[in-house]
Structure formats: structure tokens, C-alpha cells
Coordinates of C-alpha atoms and ligand atoms in Angstrom, one line a residue:
M1 CA 36.3 151.7 -7.0
M2 CA 35.8 155.3 -7.9
L3 CA 33.0 155.9 -10.3
S4 CA 34.0 159.4 -11.1
W5 CA 35.6 161.6 -13.7
D6 CA 35.8 165.3 -14.1
L7 CA 37.4 165.5 -10.6
T8 CA 39.4 168.6 -11.5
P9 CA 38.3 171.4 -9.2
S10 CA 38.1 174.8 -10.6
V11 CA 41.2 175.9 -8.8
S12 CA 41.2 179.3 -10.5
S13 CA 38.5 180.7 -8.2
M14 CA 39.4 182.9 -5.3
R15 CA 38.4 180.2 -2.9
C16 CA 41.4 178.3 -3.8
D17 CA 43.9 181.1 -4.0
R18 CA 45.8 180.2 -0.8
A19 CA 44.7 177.1 1.0
W20 CA 41.5 175.0 1.0
V21 CA 39.9 171.7 1.9
E22 CA 38.5 169.5 -1.0
I23 CA 35.5 167.4 -0.3
D24 CA 35.2 164.5 -2.8
L25 CA 31.5 163.9 -3.3
A26 CA 32.1 160.8 -5.4
A27 CA 34.1 159.3 -2.5
L28 CA 31.5 160.3 0.0
A29 CA 28.7 158.8 -2.1
H30 CA 30.7 155.6 -2.6
N31 CA 31.3 155.2 1.1
V32 CA 27.7 155.7 2.0
W33 CA 26.6 153.3 -0.6
Q34 CA 29.2 150.7 0.5
L35 CA 27.9 151.0 4.1
R36 CA 24.3 150.8 3.0
Q37 CA 25.0 147.6 1.1
R38 CA 26.4 145.9 4.2
L39 CA 23.2 146.4 6.1
A40 CA 20.0 144.3 6.1
S41 CA 17.2 146.1 4.3
S42 CA 15.4 146.5 7.7
T43 CA 18.4 148.3 9.2
E44 CA 18.5 152.1 8.7
L45 CA 21.7 154.1 8.2
M46 CA 22.3 157.2 10.3
T47 CA 25.1 159.4 9.0
V48 CA 26.7 161.2 11.9
V49 CA 27.4 164.8 10.8
K50 CA 28.2 166.3 14.2
A51 CA 31.1 168.8 14.4
D52 CA 30.3 170.1 10.9
A53 CA 30.5 166.5 9.6
Y54 CA 33.9 165.9 11.1
G55 CA 35.1 169.1 9.4
H56 CA 33.7 168.1 5.9
G57 CA 30.8 170.5 5.9
A58 CA 27.5 169.3 7.5
V59 CA 25.0 170.4 4.8
T60 CA 26.9 169.0 1.8
V61 CA 27.6 165.7 3.6
A62 CA 24.0 165.4 4.8
Q63 CA 22.5 166.0 1.4
T64 CA 24.9 163.6 -0.3
A65 CA 24.4 160.9 2.3
L66 CA 20.6 161.1 2.2
Q67 CA 20.8 160.7 -1.6
H68 CA 22.9 157.6 -1.4
G69 CA 21.3 155.4 1.3
A70 CA 21.2 157.2 4.7
S71 CA 17.8 158.0 6.2
W72 CA 18.8 159.5 9.5
L73 CA 21.3 162.2 10.6
G74 CA 23.1 162.5 13.9
V75 CA 24.3 165.8 15.4
A76 CA 25.8 166.7 18.7
T77 CA 24.2 170.1 19.4
I78 CA 21.0 172.0 18.7
P79 CA 22.7 174.7 16.4
E80 CA 24.1 171.8 14.3
G81 CA 20.5 170.5 13.9
I82 CA 19.2 173.9 13.0
E83 CA 21.8 174.4 10.4
L84 CA 20.5 171.3 8.6
R85 CA 16.9 172.3 8.9
E86 CA 17.7 175.8 7.6
A87 CA 19.3 174.2 4.5
G88 CA 15.9 172.5 3.8
I89 CA 16.8 169.0 5.1
N90 CA 13.7 167.1 6.2
A91 CA 15.2 163.8 7.4
P92 CA 14.9 162.8 11.0
I93 CA 17.8 164.4 13.1
L94 CA 18.9 162.8 16.3
L95 CA 20.6 165.0 18.9
L96 CA 23.3 162.8 20.3
G97 CA 24.2 165.2 23.1
A98 CA 22.1 165.9 26.1
T99 CA 19.7 168.8 26.5
N100 CA 18.5 170.0 29.9
T101 CA 16.6 173.2 29.8
S102 CA 13.0 174.1 28.8
E103 CA 14.5 176.8 26.5
Q104 CA 16.3 173.9 24.7
V105 CA 13.0 171.9 24.6
R106 CA 11.3 174.8 22.9
T107 CA 14.0 175.1 20.2
I108 CA 13.9 171.3 19.7
V109 CA 10.1 171.4 19.1
Q110 CA 10.3 174.4 16.9
W111 CA 13.0 172.9 14.6
N112 CA 11.6 169.3 14.7
L113 CA 14.8 167.8 16.2
Q114 CA 14.8 164.5 18.1
P115 CA 16.4 164.7 21.6
T116 CA 18.3 162.1 23.6
I117 CA 17.1 161.8 27.2
C118 CA 19.5 160.5 29.8
T119 CA 17.8 161.1 33.1
F120 CA 14.2 161.1 34.4
K121 CA 14.7 164.8 35.3
Q122 CA 15.3 165.6 31.7
A123 CA 12.3 163.6 30.7
L124 CA 10.1 165.7 33.1
V125 CA 11.4 169.0 31.7
F126 CA 10.5 167.8 28.2
S127 CA 7.0 166.6 29.2
K128 CA 6.1 169.7 31.2
T129 CA 7.5 172.1 28.6
I130 CA 5.6 170.5 25.7
A131 CA 2.4 170.5 27.9
I132 CA 2.8 174.3 28.3
L133 CA 3.5 174.8 24.6
K134 CA 0.3 172.7 23.9
A135 CA 2.4 171.0 21.2
E136 CA 2.0 167.5 19.8
P137 CA 3.9 164.7 21.6
I138 CA 7.5 164.4 20.3
P139 CA 9.7 161.4 19.6
V140 CA 12.4 161.0 22.2
H141 CA 15.4 158.6 22.4
L142 CA 16.4 157.1 25.6
K143 CA 20.1 156.5 26.2
L144 CA 21.4 153.7 28.4
D145 CA 25.0 153.5 29.7
T146 CA 26.0 149.9 29.3
G147 CA 29.7 150.5 30.0
M148 CA 30.9 153.6 28.1
S149 CA 30.5 155.7 31.3
R150 CA 29.5 158.8 29.5
L151 CA 25.9 159.9 28.8
G152 CA 23.0 157.6 29.7
V153 CA 21.1 156.0 32.5
P154 CA 23.2 153.3 34.1
W155 CA 22.0 149.9 32.7
Q156 CA 21.1 148.6 36.2
Q157 CA 18.5 151.3 36.5
A158 CA 17.3 151.1 32.9
V159 CA 14.1 149.2 33.4
E160 CA 12.7 151.5 36.0
F161 CA 13.8 154.6 34.0
V162 CA 12.1 153.4 30.8
D163 CA 8.9 152.4 32.7
R164 CA 8.7 155.9 34.3
V165 CA 9.3 157.8 31.1
A166 CA 6.7 155.7 29.3
Q167 CA 4.1 157.0 31.8
L168 CA 4.8 160.6 31.0
P169 CA 2.5 162.5 28.6
Y170 CA 3.8 164.2 25.4
L171 CA 6.7 161.8 24.9
Q172 CA 6.9 159.0 22.4
I173 CA 9.8 156.7 23.0
A174 CA 11.2 156.4 19.5
S175 CA 14.3 154.5 20.4
I176 CA 16.4 153.0 23.2
Y177 CA 20.1 153.1 22.5
S178 CA 23.6 152.7 23.9
H179 CA 27.2 153.3 22.8
F180 CA 30.2 151.1 22.7
A181 CA 33.5 152.1 24.4
T182 CA 35.9 149.7 22.7
A183 CA 34.3 148.6 19.4
D184 CA 37.6 149.4 17.6
S185 CA 39.6 147.1 19.8
L186 CA 41.0 143.7 18.5
D187 CA 39.6 142.2 21.7
P188 CA 35.8 142.1 21.5
T189 CA 35.2 141.1 25.2
I190 CA 34.0 144.4 26.5
M191 CA 31.9 145.1 23.4
H192 CA 30.1 141.8 23.8
L193 CA 29.6 142.5 27.5
Q194 CA 28.0 145.8 26.7
N195 CA 25.8 144.2 24.1
S196 CA 24.7 141.5 26.5
R197 CA 23.8 144.0 29.1
Y198 CA 21.8 146.0 26.5
Q199 CA 20.0 142.9 25.3
A200 CA 19.1 141.8 28.9
M201 CA 17.7 145.3 29.6
I202 CA 15.7 145.4 26.3
D203 CA 14.3 141.9 27.1
Q204 CA 13.1 143.1 30.5
I205 CA 11.8 146.4 29.2
T206 CA 9.9 144.6 26.4
S207 CA 8.2 142.4 29.0
L208 CA 6.8 145.6 30.6
G209 CA 4.6 146.0 27.5
V210 CA 5.0 149.8 27.5
L211 CA 6.9 150.1 24.2
S212 CA 5.6 150.8 20.8
P213 CA 6.3 148.1 18.2
R214 CA 7.8 150.9 16.0
L215 CA 10.5 151.5 18.6
R216 CA 14.1 151.3 17.3
L217 CA 17.1 149.7 18.9
H218 CA 20.6 150.9 18.1
M219 CA 24.1 150.4 19.4
A220 CA 26.7 150.5 16.6
N221 CA 29.2 153.2 15.6
S222 CA 31.5 152.8 12.6
A223 CA 33.7 150.1 14.3
A224 CA 30.8 148.0 15.5
T225 CA 29.1 148.3 12.1
L226 CA 32.2 147.0 10.3
T227 CA 32.9 144.3 12.9
D228 CA 29.7 142.4 13.5
S229 CA 26.4 142.5 11.7
T230 CA 24.6 141.1 14.8
L231 CA 25.2 144.5 16.4
H232 CA 23.3 146.4 13.7
Y233 CA 19.8 146.2 15.2
D234 CA 17.4 148.6 13.6
L235 CA 19.8 151.4 12.8
V236 CA 23.6 152.1 12.8
R237 CA 25.2 155.4 13.6
V238 CA 28.1 155.8 11.3
G239 CA 30.5 158.7 11.4
L240 CA 34.2 158.0 10.6
A241 CA 33.7 155.4 7.9
T242 CA 31.5 157.8 6.0
Y243 CA 34.5 160.0 5.6
G244 CA 36.6 157.1 4.2
L245 CA 38.7 156.2 7.3
Y246 CA 38.9 152.9 9.1
P247 CA 38.4 153.0 12.9
A248 CA 41.3 150.5 13.3
P249 CA 43.9 148.9 11.1
H250 CA 42.3 145.4 11.5
L251 CA 39.1 146.7 10.0
R252 CA 40.7 147.7 6.7
G253 CA 39.8 144.6 4.8
T254 CA 36.1 144.7 5.8
I255 CA 34.9 147.3 3.3
D256 CA 36.1 149.5 0.5
L257 CA 36.3 153.1 1.7
E258 CA 37.7 156.2 -0.1
P259 CA 39.0 159.2 1.9
V260 CA 36.7 162.2 1.3
M261 CA 38.9 165.1 2.5
Q262 CA 42.0 166.5 1.0
V263 CA 43.9 169.6 2.3
K264 CA 45.7 171.7 -0.3
A265 CA 47.6 175.0 -0.4
R266 CA 49.7 177.0 -2.8
V267 CA 53.4 177.7 -3.0
T268 CA 53.8 181.4 -2.4
Q269 CA 57.6 181.8 -2.7
V270 CA 60.5 179.6 -3.9
K271 CA 64.1 180.4 -2.9
T272 CA 67.6 179.0 -2.4
I273 CA 68.9 178.5 1.1
Q274 CA 72.6 178.4 1.7
P275 CA 74.3 175.8 4.0
G276 CA 74.2 176.8 7.6
T277 CA 71.1 178.9 7.3
G278 CA 68.4 178.5 10.0
V279 CA 64.7 178.2 8.8
S280 CA 61.7 179.6 10.7
Y281 CA 61.2 180.4 14.4
G282 CA 63.7 178.9 16.7
Y283 CA 65.9 177.6 13.9
Q284 CA 64.6 174.1 14.6
Y285 CA 66.0 173.3 11.1
V286 CA 69.4 174.4 9.9
A287 CA 70.3 173.6 6.3
D288 CA 73.4 171.3 6.1
R289 CA 73.7 171.8 2.3
Q290 CA 72.3 174.2 -0.3
I291 CA 68.5 173.6 -0.6
L292 CA 65.7 174.9 -2.7
M293 CA 62.9 175.9 -0.3
A294 CA 59.2 176.6 -0.9
V295 CA 57.0 178.7 1.4
V296 CA 53.4 177.4 1.5
G297 CA 50.4 179.4 2.5
I298 CA 49.0 177.2 5.3
G299 CA 49.8 177.0 8.9
Y300 CA 48.7 176.0 12.4
A301 CA 45.9 178.5 12.4
D302 CA 44.4 176.5 9.5
G303 CA 44.8 173.2 11.4
I304 CA 48.3 172.0 10.5
H305 CA 49.3 171.0 14.0
R306 CA 52.5 172.7 15.0
N307 CA 53.7 169.4 16.5
L308 CA 54.1 168.1 13.0
S309 CA 57.0 170.5 12.4
N310 CA 60.0 168.7 10.9
R311 CA 57.9 165.4 11.1
M312 CA 55.6 165.7 8.1
T313 CA 55.9 165.5 4.3
A314 CA 53.8 167.1 1.6
L315 CA 53.1 166.1 -2.0
I316 CA 53.9 168.3 -5.1
R317 CA 53.6 167.0 -8.7
G318 CA 53.1 163.5 -7.2
Q319 CA 56.5 163.7 -5.4
R320 CA 56.9 163.5 -1.6
V321 CA 58.9 166.4 -0.1
P322 CA 59.9 167.0 3.6
Q323 CA 58.6 169.9 5.7
I324 CA 61.3 171.9 7.4
G325 CA 61.5 174.3 10.3
A326 CA 58.7 175.2 12.7
I327 CA 55.3 175.4 11.2
T328 CA 54.0 179.0 11.7
M329 CA 50.5 180.4 12.1
D330 CA 49.8 181.0 8.4
Q331 CA 52.8 179.4 6.6
L332 CA 55.1 176.5 6.5
M333 CA 58.3 175.6 4.6
L334 CA 59.2 172.6 2.4
D335 CA 62.5 171.3 1.1
V336 CA 61.8 171.2 -2.6
S337 CA 65.3 170.5 -3.8
T338 CA 64.1 167.5 -5.9
I339 CA 61.8 169.8 -7.9
P340 CA 64.3 172.5 -9.2
D341 CA 61.8 174.1 -11.6
L342 CA 59.0 174.5 -9.0
Q343 CA 56.9 177.6 -9.6
E344 CA 55.1 179.9 -7.2
G345 CA 51.4 179.2 -7.3
E346 CA 51.8 175.4 -7.7
V347 CA 49.5 173.2 -5.6
V348 CA 50.8 171.4 -2.5
T349 CA 48.8 168.4 -1.1
L350 CA 49.2 168.3 2.7
L351 CA 46.6 165.6 3.2
G352 CA 45.3 163.4 0.4
Q353 CA 46.5 161.8 -2.9
D354 CA 48.7 163.1 -5.6
G355 CA 49.7 160.6 -8.3
K356 CA 50.8 157.4 -6.6
E357 CA 51.6 159.1 -3.3
M358 CA 49.1 159.4 -0.5
I359 CA 49.1 161.1 3.0
S360 CA 46.2 160.1 5.2
A361 CA 44.7 161.4 8.5
D362 CA 46.0 158.1 9.9
D363 CA 49.6 159.1 9.1
W364 CA 49.2 162.4 11.0
A365 CA 47.3 160.7 13.9
E366 CA 50.2 158.3 14.3
T367 CA 52.9 161.0 14.3
L368 CA 50.9 163.1 16.7
G369 CA 49.8 160.3 19.0
T370 CA 46.1 160.9 18.5
I371 CA 43.2 159.4 16.4
S372 CA 42.1 160.2 12.9
W373 CA 38.7 161.5 14.2
E374 CA 40.6 164.4 15.8
I375 CA 42.7 165.1 12.7
L376 CA 39.6 165.4 10.5
C377 CA 38.0 167.8 13.0
S378 CA 41.0 170.0 13.3
F379 CA 40.8 172.0 10.1
K380 CA 39.6 175.5 10.7
H381 CA 36.9 177.4 8.9
R382 CA 39.5 179.8 7.5
L383 CA 39.9 177.0 4.9
P384 CA 37.1 177.1 2.4
R385 CA 35.4 173.7 1.8
V386 CA 35.4 173.0 -2.0
A387 CA 33.2 170.2 -3.2
V388 CA 34.7 168.2 -6.1
G389 CA 33.7 165.0 -7.9
Q390 CA 30.3 163.8 -8.8
S391 CA 28.0 161.7 -6.7
F392 CA 26.5 158.5 -7.9
L393 CA 23.2 160.2 -8.2
A394 CA 24.6 162.8 -10.6
L395 CA 26.2 160.1 -12.6
Q396 CA 22.9 158.1 -12.6
N397 CA 21.1 161.1 -14.0
K398 CA 23.7 162.0 -16.5
C399 CA 24.6 158.6 -17.8
G400 CA 21.6 156.5 -17.0
I401 CA 23.7 154.2 -14.7
K402 CA 21.5 152.2 -12.5
V403 CA 22.8 151.8 -8.9
E404 CA 21.1 148.8 -7.4
Ligands
PLP1 C1 30.1 160.3 17.3 C2 29.1 159.2 17.6 C3 29.0 158.1 16.7 C4 29.8 157.9 15.5 O1 31.1 157.4 15.8 P1 32.1 156.9 14.7 O2 33.1 156.1 15.5 O3 32.7 158.1 14.1 O4 31.4 156.1 13.7 C5 28.0 157.2 17.0 N1 27.2 157.3 18.1 C6 27.4 158.3 19.0 C7 26.5 158.3 20.3 C8 28.4 159.2 18.8 O5 28.5 160.2 19.7

């Protein structure tokens, strides 16, 4: 369902004169709302907006998500958190990455960010620095490694770790969390093992009696959120699904998501290529017949992976056309023989929907042997992000539609 109209972007502006990324706010609002509706009312929704909201633009995504059911934001780095605060966003922001230095602690306190603590040494740096600053105690989030083998205290040492951190002044343990390694797998064995380790640790920690009743527990990323509601705990940390992609094919039926990002560019030249003519660097493509060729103003410096050369298609006027020859830094070529009257300046959809045809980040990920997360993050900032569509909230205000 797409409760939206007036989706036509103002493509006449300079921002869309060459190549750009369109961010569909209606789709984004829809996805956040769909996610929110799958959660118990006691479970909070954190929208993960690290890496510039997976390339979608962190401030726009954060504002829209907060208006449509999210109450927390997750970022990877301190500058990512500061960007949101500078935009006037007041929601709690969890730093998912580790921070180690007293300089970082000062910045975290100054900008009211909430850190993840993964070692007792880090906890000491926080406690001492805040004492020197004579600041108020700050909320901290303790990370347990239950089997991801990335950040966090190994689960076997979790009870002692939490007990020791709880004794330190200036720190309030706001949450204890962990992260799944295989939640998108068809086989849930490891996910369940990680969850049972987590639960056993939480049970033991609870019996210490050092935790505030307001402490939150959280485990789930997108895949775990869509897979199993018993993994939701007090909060879920959702990235990918917010952006309208499914973490795995078997999760497609679980929720209705709309892709948020489209990548578009303009035709800059149209010409006829004679049989036997090589196209682009290295002549990876040689025409075996006369073709009509379009040059398009987007290339690998914009995030169109060069390994897609001769292996991708694009959409023009709702038709699918093959890409030919090596993709270059700023331009690529298409065989547009099926559109004989194509004009310079017409819009090409590299990623997204045009009429009945659709090219998704999953298609590129499959061709390139990677995951859709990496595809979304690969579009460079040379491409302006252009917001289109209307969010539910705007619709609500404009049309008196009640979203309940
Ligand atoms: C990135 C991240 C998430 C979000 O993962 P998705 O698969 O995109 O939903 C959740 N938790 C942590 C700790 C992360 O680093």
C-alpha cells in the first residue's frame, strides 16, 4: 500500500540536472509504520540511521521515522550523532560503535549522546571523565557478545562485568544488549543459542539486584524483528527494513515494505553505433549490429559499481534496456535501440521503479555477490538526495486521515 500522490519530483531544479538519488518519504513513513504495528506497545522502535541512514540522508530519515513511530535513533559514530543534534533532533541517540577516549566522553556528554560500553576499561574512562567534568551521571548501554564475535564483553564474563560497572559512579546502566550473527539465516539454531545465552546472563545479572527497573533489554536487528516476536524485548534496532528491503528472501512475506531509494540520471547524448564498433574503455562491448546508444551522466564515482559493466539494465519510459561497455567514472552507455525517438535529457532509472519494471538493490547485490546493505551504502555524496512523496503525517494534516 502506498498512501501517496503528488510523487512527481521537481526534476527541473539544478539538483536533478545530471544524476540524483530520490528518497520516497511516503515509502519511508509506510515502512516505519508497518514495523511499529508489528511491535507490542511496550516495545520501542529504534531506527538505525548510521552511515547517513544507509545512504538515504540521516536527518531526513530520522525526522520522518520519529514522526511515524520510532522513538530511538541508532548511529555508529559520534559525528553521526552530532549531525542529528545539530538538526534539532532531541530523541535519544545510541552510539552503536565503541568509544574509548576521554576526549570522546566529553563530546558524548556535550551532545547528549548515549554510548555503548564494551569493556570495564571503557567504563572507567567514562566514570572518571564525567567526575572531572562534574557533569550529571549519564545513561550507558552495556554490550554483551553472545556469539557475534564483534563488539562486546564475552557472555561468560557478563555477570562480573555488569556488577563492576554498576558500582561505578556517574554511570546509569540504561540497557544491556547484544547482536545476532545469523538472524537472516533460514536455520534459526545459532540465533536461538545466542538468545538463550543472553537470557541466562540477564537472569543471573537480575539476581544481583544492581539493575534499575527501567533498564531496557534489546537484541533484534531487522531480520530478528521480522522473524520472531519473542526476540523483540523492550526495543528493536531496525535498519534495513526501514529502507524497504528484506534481509532475506524467506522474510518477504512477513511484512509489506516499499523501497525508499531510487537512483536516476539523465541521457546526455544519443547516437547511432555501426556494426563492429567498440564501446567504452577496453572495448568490452563491440556492436554486432547497428544500435542506437545513449550516454548517461552517472558512473562508478557516483556509486554504480564498475563490476556491473555489461551485466546491468536500466529503465527508460518503463522499458528495460541493457547497459553496454565498461562503466566509466562519470558516465555509462545503454543500448536504446528499442526506443528510437529517445531524447537527450530524458530520465533513466538505474535503481527503482519505472512503470511496471523494477530494479532493486537485491538485483545488484546478487549480480555483484554482495548484500543489499552494501549497495544502499555505496552511493556517493556527489549525488544529491532529493526527497519526494509525502509522509503519512503530512497526509494526516492535509486530509484529516487518522492513522491509528
Ligand atoms: C547496523 C546494526 C543494526 C541494524 O541492522 P539491520 O540488519 O540493518 O536491521 C542493529 N544493531 C546493531 C548493533 C547494528 O550495528
